[in-house]
């Protein structure tokens, strides 16, 4: 049996992993879903008052996740969705994890592929510089385009009502697309040639608007460390909400099977 750490993305909380937790625990694994600092409260509380997460930074979040992971009795399998995929890559680059799986991952620094659907998805956060100083969210219409474009209107709205929260606007402004245009290394930089990195799998959804397959392919192809393992698999027709949309069990099993085969 394995210890599995599931790292959530932006605009959601650890609640977004509830199906995967039940699925993996039923197979006998230990599953941990650490929240980012300030994200520990329930969805409803963060909607009512998102100020505790407005000024959170990536370095503080990585440090928090490192504390959780290094307290475990063994190196876990680390899986991250969306920006949780970026955080998973940062953790693996720092020597953590027996294997890593990133699903619909946001890019690390140096990935310059920016498809039009990604720009449209993020525009509600980038359309006002003041949002970089506060927590900013999506309307349901914006959420549906970015996250749940393959779901029915009713299913999309149900997902929005149960899971959607604001997120630190600065993460989109400072660590997303703009990081590539700042001088020097930014907080989402990784050493793509790190020979000591644990095996890493990229899973992409073919219909993902906010983190399309081209972004994930480019991210995967950047890794060139001698002796390291990096794989990429794409599921056609699946959205950014692939971890919860119908058929998610196949994604979870693919992630776990690969990780257990390659864990070291």
PDB file of C-alpha atoms in Angstrom:
ATOM      1  CA  UNK A   1       0.000   0.000   0.000  1.00  0.00           C
ATOM      2  CA  UNK A   2       1.113   3.556  -0.681  1.00  0.00           C
ATOM      3  CA  UNK A   3       0.824   6.945   0.958  1.00  0.00           C
ATOM      4  CA  UNK A   4      -0.699   9.403  -1.499  1.00  0.00           C
ATOM      5  CA  UNK A   5      -0.673  13.186  -1.153  1.00  0.00           C
ATOM      6  CA  UNK A   6      -3.274  15.004  -3.278  1.00  0.00           C
ATOM      7  CA  UNK A   7      -2.568  18.697  -3.917  1.00  0.00           C
ATOM      8  CA  UNK A   8      -5.569  20.762  -4.980  1.00  0.00           C
ATOM      9  CA  UNK A   9      -5.529  23.605  -7.489  1.00  0.00           C
ATOM     10  CA  UNK A  10      -6.713  27.216  -7.435  1.00  0.00           C
ATOM     11  CA  UNK A  11     -10.384  28.208  -7.162  1.00  0.00           C
ATOM     12  CA  UNK A  12     -11.124  24.994  -5.178  1.00  0.00           C
ATOM     13  CA  UNK A  13     -10.188  23.404  -1.839  1.00  0.00           C
ATOM     14  CA  UNK A  14      -9.231  19.850  -0.745  1.00  0.00           C
ATOM     15  CA  UNK A  15     -12.950  19.052  -1.057  1.00  0.00           C
ATOM     16  CA  UNK A  16     -12.323  18.729  -4.807  1.00  0.00           C
ATOM     17  CA  UNK A  17     -10.524  15.430  -4.110  1.00  0.00           C
ATOM     18  CA  UNK A  18     -13.356  13.778  -2.164  1.00  0.00           C
ATOM     19  CA  UNK A  19     -14.053  11.147  -4.845  1.00  0.00           C
ATOM     20  CA  UNK A  20     -10.390  10.260  -5.213  1.00  0.00           C
ATOM     21  CA  UNK A  21      -9.945   9.968  -1.421  1.00  0.00           C
ATOM     22  CA  UNK A  22     -12.763   7.414  -1.159  1.00  0.00           C
ATOM     23  CA  UNK A  23     -11.504   5.599  -4.271  1.00  0.00           C
ATOM     24  CA  UNK A  24      -7.909   5.262  -3.097  1.00  0.00           C
ATOM     25  CA  UNK A  25      -8.772   4.518   0.533  1.00  0.00           C
ATOM     26  CA  UNK A  26     -11.055   1.697  -0.638  1.00  0.00           C
ATOM     27  CA  UNK A  27      -7.957   0.188  -2.244  1.00  0.00           C
ATOM     28  CA  UNK A  28      -6.153   0.317   1.122  1.00  0.00           C
ATOM     29  CA  UNK A  29      -3.974   3.395   0.590  1.00  0.00           C
ATOM     30  CA  UNK A  30      -3.327   6.230   3.029  1.00  0.00           C
ATOM     31  CA  UNK A  31      -4.526   9.481   1.466  1.00  0.00           C
ATOM     32  CA  UNK A  32      -3.668  13.004   2.631  1.00  0.00           C
ATOM     33  CA  UNK A  33      -5.178  16.187   1.151  1.00  0.00           C
ATOM     34  CA  UNK A  34      -3.298  19.154   2.612  1.00  0.00           C
ATOM     35  CA  UNK A  35      -4.884  22.561   2.141  1.00  0.00           C
ATOM     36  CA  UNK A  36      -2.877  25.613   1.197  1.00  0.00           C
ATOM     37  CA  UNK A  37      -2.419  27.940   4.191  1.00  0.00           C
ATOM     38  CA  UNK A  38      -5.745  29.710   4.734  1.00  0.00           C
ATOM     39  CA  UNK A  39      -7.677  27.171   2.648  1.00  0.00           C
ATOM     40  CA  UNK A  40      -8.333  24.866   5.617  1.00  0.00           C
ATOM     41  CA  UNK A  41     -11.866  26.111   6.188  1.00  0.00           C
ATOM     42  CA  UNK A  42     -14.871  24.974   4.183  1.00  0.00           C
ATOM     43  CA  UNK A  43     -15.831  26.320   0.781  1.00  0.00           C
ATOM     44  CA  UNK A  44     -18.748  28.281   2.185  1.00  0.00           C
ATOM     45  CA  UNK A  45     -16.519  30.117   4.677  1.00  0.00           C
ATOM     46  CA  UNK A  46     -14.021  31.164   2.004  1.00  0.00           C
ATOM     47  CA  UNK A  47     -16.817  32.460  -0.187  1.00  0.00           C
ATOM     48  CA  UNK A  48     -18.091  34.550   2.694  1.00  0.00           C
ATOM     49  CA  UNK A  49     -14.633  35.905   3.554  1.00  0.00           C
ATOM     50  CA  UNK A  50     -11.721  35.164   1.186  1.00  0.00           C
ATOM     51  CA  UNK A  51      -9.345  37.680   2.783  1.00  0.00           C
ATOM     52  CA  UNK A  52      -7.295  34.948   4.588  1.00  0.00           C
ATOM     53  CA  UNK A  53      -6.043  33.690   1.194  1.00  0.00           C
ATOM     54  CA  UNK A  54      -5.694  37.014  -0.656  1.00  0.00           C
ATOM     55  CA  UNK A  55      -1.987  37.521   0.031  1.00  0.00           C
ATOM     56  CA  UNK A  56      -0.812  33.898   0.077  1.00  0.00           C
ATOM     57  CA  UNK A  57       2.377  33.221  -1.931  1.00  0.00           C
ATOM     58  CA  UNK A  58       3.732  30.172  -3.735  1.00  0.00           C
ATOM     59  CA  UNK A  59       6.906  29.951  -1.570  1.00  0.00           C
ATOM     60  CA  UNK A  60       4.808  29.932   1.608  1.00  0.00           C
ATOM     61  CA  UNK A  61       2.583  27.218   0.149  1.00  0.00           C
ATOM     62  CA  UNK A  62       5.512  25.056  -0.952  1.00  0.00           C
ATOM     63  CA  UNK A  63       7.094  25.409   2.497  1.00  0.00           C
ATOM     64  CA  UNK A  64       3.814  24.317   4.105  1.00  0.00           C
ATOM     65  CA  UNK A  65       3.501  21.285   1.816  1.00  0.00           C
ATOM     66  CA  UNK A  66       7.151  20.348   2.457  1.00  0.00           C
ATOM     67  CA  UNK A  67       6.454  20.334   6.194  1.00  0.00           C
ATOM     68  CA  UNK A  68       3.499  17.991   5.676  1.00  0.00           C
ATOM     69  CA  UNK A  69       5.404  15.640   3.377  1.00  0.00           C
ATOM     70  CA  UNK A  70       8.626  15.429   5.396  1.00  0.00           C
ATOM     71  CA  UNK A  71       6.599  14.468   8.489  1.00  0.00           C
ATOM     72  CA  UNK A  72       5.380  11.296   6.764  1.00  0.00           C
ATOM     73  CA  UNK A  73       7.095   7.967   7.524  1.00  0.00           C
ATOM     74  CA  UNK A  74       7.825   7.336   3.823  1.00  0.00           C
ATOM     75  CA  UNK A  75       8.125   9.252   0.575  1.00  0.00           C
ATOM     76  CA  UNK A  76       4.588   9.544  -0.780  1.00  0.00           C
ATOM     77  CA  UNK A  77       3.192   9.516  -4.279  1.00  0.00           C
ATOM     78  CA  UNK A  78       2.329  13.154  -4.961  1.00  0.00           C
ATOM     79  CA  UNK A  79      -0.538  14.030  -7.300  1.00  0.00           C
ATOM     80  CA  UNK A  80      -1.535  17.582  -8.145  1.00  0.00           C
ATOM     81  CA  UNK A  81      -4.309  19.109 -10.204  1.00  0.00           C
ATOM     82  CA  UNK A  82      -4.035  22.433 -12.069  1.00  0.00           C
ATOM     83  CA  UNK A  83      -1.845  24.774  -9.968  1.00  0.00           C
ATOM     84  CA  UNK A  84      -1.439  21.787  -7.667  1.00  0.00           C
ATOM     85  CA  UNK A  85       0.442  20.299 -10.620  1.00  0.00           C
ATOM     86  CA  UNK A  86       2.862  23.227 -10.578  1.00  0.00           C
ATOM     87  CA  UNK A  87       3.339  22.758  -6.838  1.00  0.00           C
ATOM     88  CA  UNK A  88       3.910  19.027  -7.372  1.00  0.00           C
ATOM     89  CA  UNK A  89       6.635  19.788  -9.905  1.00  0.00           C
ATOM     90  CA  UNK A  90       8.280  22.196  -7.443  1.00  0.00           C
ATOM     91  CA  UNK A  91       8.153  19.535  -4.716  1.00  0.00           C
ATOM     92  CA  UNK A  92       9.680  16.847  -6.928  1.00  0.00           C
ATOM     93  CA  UNK A  93      12.441  19.246  -7.993  1.00  0.00           C
ATOM     94  CA  UNK A  94      13.261  19.686  -4.282  1.00  0.00           C
ATOM     95  CA  UNK A  95      13.691  15.940  -3.828  1.00  0.00           C
ATOM     96  CA  UNK A  96      10.277  15.060  -2.432  1.00  0.00           C
ATOM     97  CA  UNK A  97       8.028  12.202  -3.519  1.00  0.00           C
ATOM     98  CA  UNK A  98       8.498   8.623  -4.689  1.00  0.00           C
ATOM     99  CA  UNK A  99       6.691   9.553  -7.919  1.00  0.00           C
ATOM    100  CA  UNK A 100       4.583  12.444  -9.125  1.00  0.00           C
ATOM    101  CA  UNK A 101       1.475  12.754 -11.291  1.00  0.00           C
ATOM    102  CA  UNK A 102       0.219  16.141 -12.493  1.00  0.00           C
ATOM    103  CA  UNK A 103      -3.256  16.426 -13.986  1.00  0.00           C
ATOM    104  CA  UNK A 104      -4.225  19.378 -16.205  1.00  0.00           C
ATOM    105  CA  UNK A 105      -1.157  21.077 -14.735  1.00  0.00           C
ATOM    106  CA  UNK A 106      -0.522  24.789 -14.726  1.00  0.00           C
ATOM    107  CA  UNK A 107       2.927  25.440 -16.203  1.00  0.00           C
ATOM    108  CA  UNK A 108       6.204  25.988 -14.443  1.00  0.00           C
ATOM    109  CA  UNK A 109       8.395  28.913 -15.487  1.00  0.00           C
ATOM    110  CA  UNK A 110       9.639  28.769 -19.072  1.00  0.00           C
ATOM    111  CA  UNK A 111       6.533  27.303 -20.699  1.00  0.00           C
ATOM    112  CA  UNK A 112       5.560  29.924 -23.269  1.00  0.00           C
ATOM    113  CA  UNK A 113       2.641  28.146 -24.927  1.00  0.00           C
ATOM    114  CA  UNK A 114      -0.473  30.294 -24.344  1.00  0.00           C
ATOM    115  CA  UNK A 115      -3.441  29.062 -26.410  1.00  0.00           C
ATOM    116  CA  UNK A 116      -6.341  31.508 -26.950  1.00  0.00           C
ATOM    117  CA  UNK A 117      -8.661  29.431 -24.738  1.00  0.00           C
ATOM    118  CA  UNK A 118      -6.229  29.832 -21.842  1.00  0.00           C
ATOM    119  CA  UNK A 119      -6.111  33.602 -22.247  1.00  0.00           C
ATOM    120  CA  UNK A 120      -9.916  33.740 -22.430  1.00  0.00           C
ATOM    121  CA  UNK A 121     -10.195  31.536 -19.318  1.00  0.00           C
ATOM    122  CA  UNK A 122      -7.868  33.739 -17.267  1.00  0.00           C
ATOM    123  CA  UNK A 123      -9.120  37.080 -18.605  1.00  0.00           C
ATOM    124  CA  UNK A 124     -11.694  37.487 -15.799  1.00  0.00           C
ATOM    125  CA  UNK A 125      -8.728  37.647 -13.387  1.00  0.00           C
ATOM    126  CA  UNK A 126      -6.357  39.588 -15.662  1.00  0.00           C
ATOM    127  CA  UNK A 127      -8.877  42.214 -16.734  1.00  0.00           C
ATOM    128  CA  UNK A 128      -8.308  44.329 -13.643  1.00  0.00           C
ATOM    129  CA  UNK A 129      -4.829  44.919 -12.107  1.00  0.00           C
ATOM    130  CA  UNK A 130      -6.466  45.528  -8.731  1.00  0.00           C
ATOM    131  CA  UNK A 131      -7.290  41.805  -8.588  1.00  0.00           C
ATOM    132  CA  UNK A 132      -3.621  40.979  -8.037  1.00  0.00           C
ATOM    133  CA  UNK A 133      -4.000  42.339  -4.519  1.00  0.00           C
ATOM    134  CA  UNK A 134      -7.085  40.384  -3.537  1.00  0.00           C
ATOM    135  CA  UNK A 135      -8.820  37.037  -3.906  1.00  0.00           C
ATOM    136  CA  UNK A 136     -10.665  36.860  -7.225  1.00  0.00           C
ATOM    137  CA  UNK A 137     -13.146  34.311  -8.528  1.00  0.00           C
ATOM    138  CA  UNK A 138     -15.243  33.378 -11.533  1.00  0.00           C
ATOM    139  CA  UNK A 139     -18.930  33.772 -12.244  1.00  0.00           C
ATOM    140  CA  UNK A 140     -20.612  30.484 -13.104  1.00  0.00           C
ATOM    141  CA  UNK A 141     -20.486  31.350 -16.794  1.00  0.00           C
ATOM    142  CA  UNK A 142     -16.751  32.021 -16.589  1.00  0.00           C
ATOM    143  CA  UNK A 143     -16.194  28.876 -14.487  1.00  0.00           C
ATOM    144  CA  UNK A 144     -18.055  26.756 -17.011  1.00  0.00           C
ATOM    145  CA  UNK A 145     -15.870  27.966 -19.882  1.00  0.00           C
ATOM    146  CA  UNK A 146     -12.624  27.482 -17.942  1.00  0.00           C
ATOM    147  CA  UNK A 147     -13.380  24.348 -15.894  1.00  0.00           C
ATOM    148  CA  UNK A 148     -16.509  22.412 -16.885  1.00  0.00           C
ATOM    149  CA  UNK A 149     -17.029  23.023 -20.610  1.00  0.00           C
ATOM    150  CA  UNK A 150     -17.864  19.355 -21.271  1.00  0.00           C
ATOM    151  CA  UNK A 151     -20.560  19.180 -18.571  1.00  0.00           C
ATOM    152  CA  UNK A 152     -24.235  19.985 -18.910  1.00  0.00           C
ATOM    153  CA  UNK A 153     -25.439  23.336 -17.595  1.00  0.00           C
ATOM    154  CA  UNK A 154     -26.992  21.628 -14.554  1.00  0.00           C
ATOM    155  CA  UNK A 155     -23.931  19.513 -13.736  1.00  0.00           C
ATOM    156  CA  UNK A 156     -21.626  22.478 -14.206  1.00  0.00           C
ATOM    157  CA  UNK A 157     -23.694  24.642 -11.879  1.00  0.00           C
ATOM    158  CA  UNK A 158     -23.781  21.860  -9.271  1.00  0.00           C
ATOM    159  CA  UNK A 159     -19.979  21.615  -9.376  1.00  0.00           C
ATOM    160  CA  UNK A 160     -19.702  25.400  -9.115  1.00  0.00           C
ATOM    161  CA  UNK A 161     -22.012  25.522  -6.101  1.00  0.00           C
ATOM    162  CA  UNK A 162     -20.172  22.752  -4.258  1.00  0.00           C
ATOM    163  CA  UNK A 163     -16.535  23.546  -5.030  1.00  0.00           C
ATOM    164  CA  UNK A 164     -15.848  27.017  -6.468  1.00  0.00           C
ATOM    165  CA  UNK A 165     -14.119  29.682  -4.372  1.00  0.00           C
ATOM    166  CA  UNK A 166     -12.023  32.789  -5.118  1.00  0.00           C
ATOM    167  CA  UNK A 167      -8.236  32.422  -5.383  1.00  0.00           C
ATOM    168  CA  UNK A 168      -5.272  34.747  -4.802  1.00  0.00           C
ATOM    169  CA  UNK A 169      -5.264  36.987  -7.865  1.00  0.00           C
ATOM    170  CA  UNK A 170      -1.515  37.500  -7.524  1.00  0.00           C
ATOM    171  CA  UNK A 171      -0.910  33.848  -8.453  1.00  0.00           C
ATOM    172  CA  UNK A 172      -2.332  34.451 -11.890  1.00  0.00           C
ATOM    173  CA  UNK A 173      -0.596  37.804 -12.249  1.00  0.00           C
ATOM    174  CA  UNK A 174       2.806  36.938 -10.751  1.00  0.00           C
ATOM    175  CA  UNK A 175       3.299  33.213 -11.285  1.00  0.00           C
ATOM    176  CA  UNK A 176       1.344  32.536 -14.441  1.00  0.00           C
ATOM    177  CA  UNK A 177       1.957  33.876 -17.893  1.00  0.00           C
ATOM    178  CA  UNK A 178       3.772  36.997 -16.717  1.00  0.00           C
ATOM    179  CA  UNK A 179       6.505  35.062 -14.857  1.00  0.00           C
ATOM    180  CA  UNK A 180       8.174  34.360 -18.205  1.00  0.00           C
ATOM    181  CA  UNK A 181       8.655  38.059 -18.870  1.00  0.00           C
ATOM    182  CA  UNK A 182      10.351  38.963 -15.588  1.00  0.00           C
ATOM    183  CA  UNK A 183      14.155  38.943 -15.295  1.00  0.00           C
ATOM    184  CA  UNK A 184      15.742  36.153 -13.259  1.00  0.00           C
ATOM    185  CA  UNK A 185      14.244  33.026 -11.774  1.00  0.00           C
ATOM    186  CA  UNK A 186      10.720  33.278 -10.403  1.00  0.00           C
ATOM    187  CA  UNK A 187       9.021  31.189  -7.718  1.00  0.00           C
ATOM    188  CA  UNK A 188       7.737  28.625 -10.232  1.00  0.00           C
ATOM    189  CA  UNK A 189      11.179  27.848 -11.667  1.00  0.00           C
ATOM    190  CA  UNK A 190      12.333  24.209 -11.701  1.00  0.00           C
ATOM    191  CA  UNK A 191      15.543  22.577 -12.903  1.00  0.00           C
ATOM    192  CA  UNK A 192      14.345  20.644 -15.945  1.00  0.00           C
ATOM    193  CA  UNK A 193      17.662  18.769 -16.049  1.00  0.00           C
ATOM    194  CA  UNK A 194      17.613  17.674 -12.404  1.00  0.00           C
ATOM    195  CA  UNK A 195      18.913  14.064 -12.558  1.00  0.00           C
ATOM    196  CA  UNK A 196      17.576  13.267  -9.076  1.00  0.00           C
ATOM    197  CA  UNK A 197      13.931  14.097  -9.728  1.00  0.00           C
ATOM    198  CA  UNK A 198      11.360  11.358  -9.069  1.00  0.00           C
ATOM    199  CA  UNK A 199       9.402   9.926 -12.042  1.00  0.00           C
ATOM    200  CA  UNK A 200       6.733  12.303 -13.312  1.00  0.00           C
ATOM    201  CA  UNK A 201       3.573  11.704 -15.354  1.00  0.00           C
ATOM    202  CA  UNK A 202       1.579  14.450 -17.102  1.00  0.00           C
ATOM    203  CA  UNK A 203      -2.141  13.773 -17.671  1.00  0.00           C
ATOM    204  CA  UNK A 204      -3.962  16.212 -19.961  1.00  0.00           C
ATOM    205  CA  UNK A 205      -7.612  16.600 -20.894  1.00  0.00           C
ATOM    206  CA  UNK A 206      -8.142  16.961 -24.615  1.00  0.00           C
ATOM    207  CA  UNK A 207     -10.938  19.538 -24.140  1.00  0.00           C
ATOM    208  CA  UNK A 208      -9.322  21.478 -21.284  1.00  0.00           C
ATOM    209  CA  UNK A 209      -9.688  25.220 -21.945  1.00  0.00           C
ATOM    210  CA  UNK A 210      -7.652  26.748 -19.119  1.00  0.00           C
ATOM    211  CA  UNK A 211      -4.676  24.331 -19.229  1.00  0.00           C
ATOM    212  CA  UNK A 212      -4.920  22.799 -22.723  1.00  0.00           C
ATOM    213  CA  UNK A 213      -2.920  19.751 -23.846  1.00  0.00           C
ATOM    214  CA  UNK A 214      -0.406  21.925 -25.710  1.00  0.00           C
ATOM    215  CA  UNK A 215       0.610  23.540 -22.404  1.00  0.00           C
ATOM    216  CA  UNK A 216       1.051  20.170 -20.708  1.00  0.00           C
ATOM    217  CA  UNK A 217       2.935  18.666 -23.671  1.00  0.00           C
ATOM    218  CA  UNK A 218       5.340  21.608 -23.714  1.00  0.00           C
ATOM    219  CA  UNK A 219       5.838  21.338 -19.960  1.00  0.00           C
ATOM    220  CA  UNK A 220       6.556  17.593 -20.183  1.00  0.00           C
ATOM    221  CA  UNK A 221       8.968  18.019 -23.096  1.00  0.00           C
ATOM    222  CA  UNK A 222      11.045  20.534 -21.142  1.00  0.00           C
ATOM    223  CA  UNK A 223      12.196  17.757 -18.772  1.00  0.00           C
ATOM    224  CA  UNK A 224      15.514  16.325 -19.966  1.00  0.00           C
ATOM    225  CA  UNK A 225      17.306  15.148 -16.834  1.00  0.00           C
ATOM    226  CA  UNK A 226      19.621  12.230 -17.524  1.00  0.00           C
ATOM    227  CA  UNK A 227      18.170   8.956 -16.254  1.00  0.00           C
ATOM    228  CA  UNK A 228      14.834  10.513 -15.244  1.00  0.00           C
ATOM    229  CA  UNK A 229      11.381   9.284 -16.293  1.00  0.00           C
ATOM    230  CA  UNK A 230       8.802  11.689 -17.709  1.00  0.00           C
ATOM    231  CA  UNK A 231       5.640  10.448 -19.449  1.00  0.00           C
ATOM    232  CA  UNK A 232       2.629  12.131 -20.991  1.00  0.00           C
ATOM    233  CA  UNK A 233      -0.872  10.766 -21.580  1.00  0.00           C
ATOM    234  CA  UNK A 234      -3.890  12.603 -22.987  1.00  0.00           C
ATOM    235  CA  UNK A 235      -7.582  11.771 -22.565  1.00  0.00           C
ATOM    236  CA  UNK A 236      -9.612  13.158 -25.487  1.00  0.00           C
ATOM    237  CA  UNK A 237     -12.806  15.047 -24.783  1.00  0.00           C
ATOM    238  CA  UNK A 238     -12.152  15.708 -21.118  1.00  0.00           C
ATOM    239  CA  UNK A 239     -12.230  19.141 -19.500  1.00  0.00           C
ATOM    240  CA  UNK A 240     -10.226  20.790 -16.734  1.00  0.00           C
ATOM    241  CA  UNK A 241     -12.753  19.235 -14.367  1.00  0.00           C
ATOM    242  CA  UNK A 242     -11.512  15.777 -15.355  1.00  0.00           C
ATOM    243  CA  UNK A 243     -10.902  14.671 -11.745  1.00  0.00           C
ATOM    244  CA  UNK A 244     -14.651  14.857 -11.039  1.00  0.00           C
ATOM    245  CA  UNK A 245     -16.458  14.688 -14.359  1.00  0.00           C
ATOM    246  CA  UNK A 246     -18.029  11.324 -15.325  1.00  0.00           C
ATOM    247  CA  UNK A 247     -15.375   8.665 -15.900  1.00  0.00           C
ATOM    248  CA  UNK A 248     -12.943  10.215 -13.402  1.00  0.00           C
ATOM    249  CA  UNK A 249     -12.211   6.764 -11.956  1.00  0.00           C
ATOM    250  CA  UNK A 250     -10.257   5.892 -15.126  1.00  0.00           C
ATOM    251  CA  UNK A 251      -8.098   8.985 -14.636  1.00  0.00           C
ATOM    252  CA  UNK A 252      -7.489   8.121 -10.976  1.00  0.00           C
ATOM    253  CA  UNK A 253      -6.581   4.511 -11.778  1.00  0.00           C
ATOM    254  CA  UNK A 254      -4.256   5.570 -14.603  1.00  0.00           C
ATOM    255  CA  UNK A 255      -2.482   7.967 -12.254  1.00  0.00           C
ATOM    256  CA  UNK A 256      -2.122   5.444  -9.451  1.00  0.00           C
ATOM    257  CA  UNK A 257      -1.102   2.494 -11.642  1.00  0.00           C
ATOM    258  CA  UNK A 258       1.618   4.560 -13.330  1.00  0.00           C
ATOM    259  CA  UNK A 259       2.879   5.980 -10.046  1.00  0.00           C
ATOM    260  CA  UNK A 260       3.099   2.586  -8.361  1.00  0.00           C
ATOM    261  CA  UNK A 261       4.946   1.097 -11.325  1.00  0.00           C
ATOM    262  CA  UNK A 262       7.530   3.896 -11.345  1.00  0.00           C
ATOM    263  CA  UNK A 263       7.822   4.834  -7.660  1.00  0.00           C
ATOM    264  CA  UNK A 264      11.336   4.663  -6.315  1.00  0.00           C
TER     265      UNK A 264
END
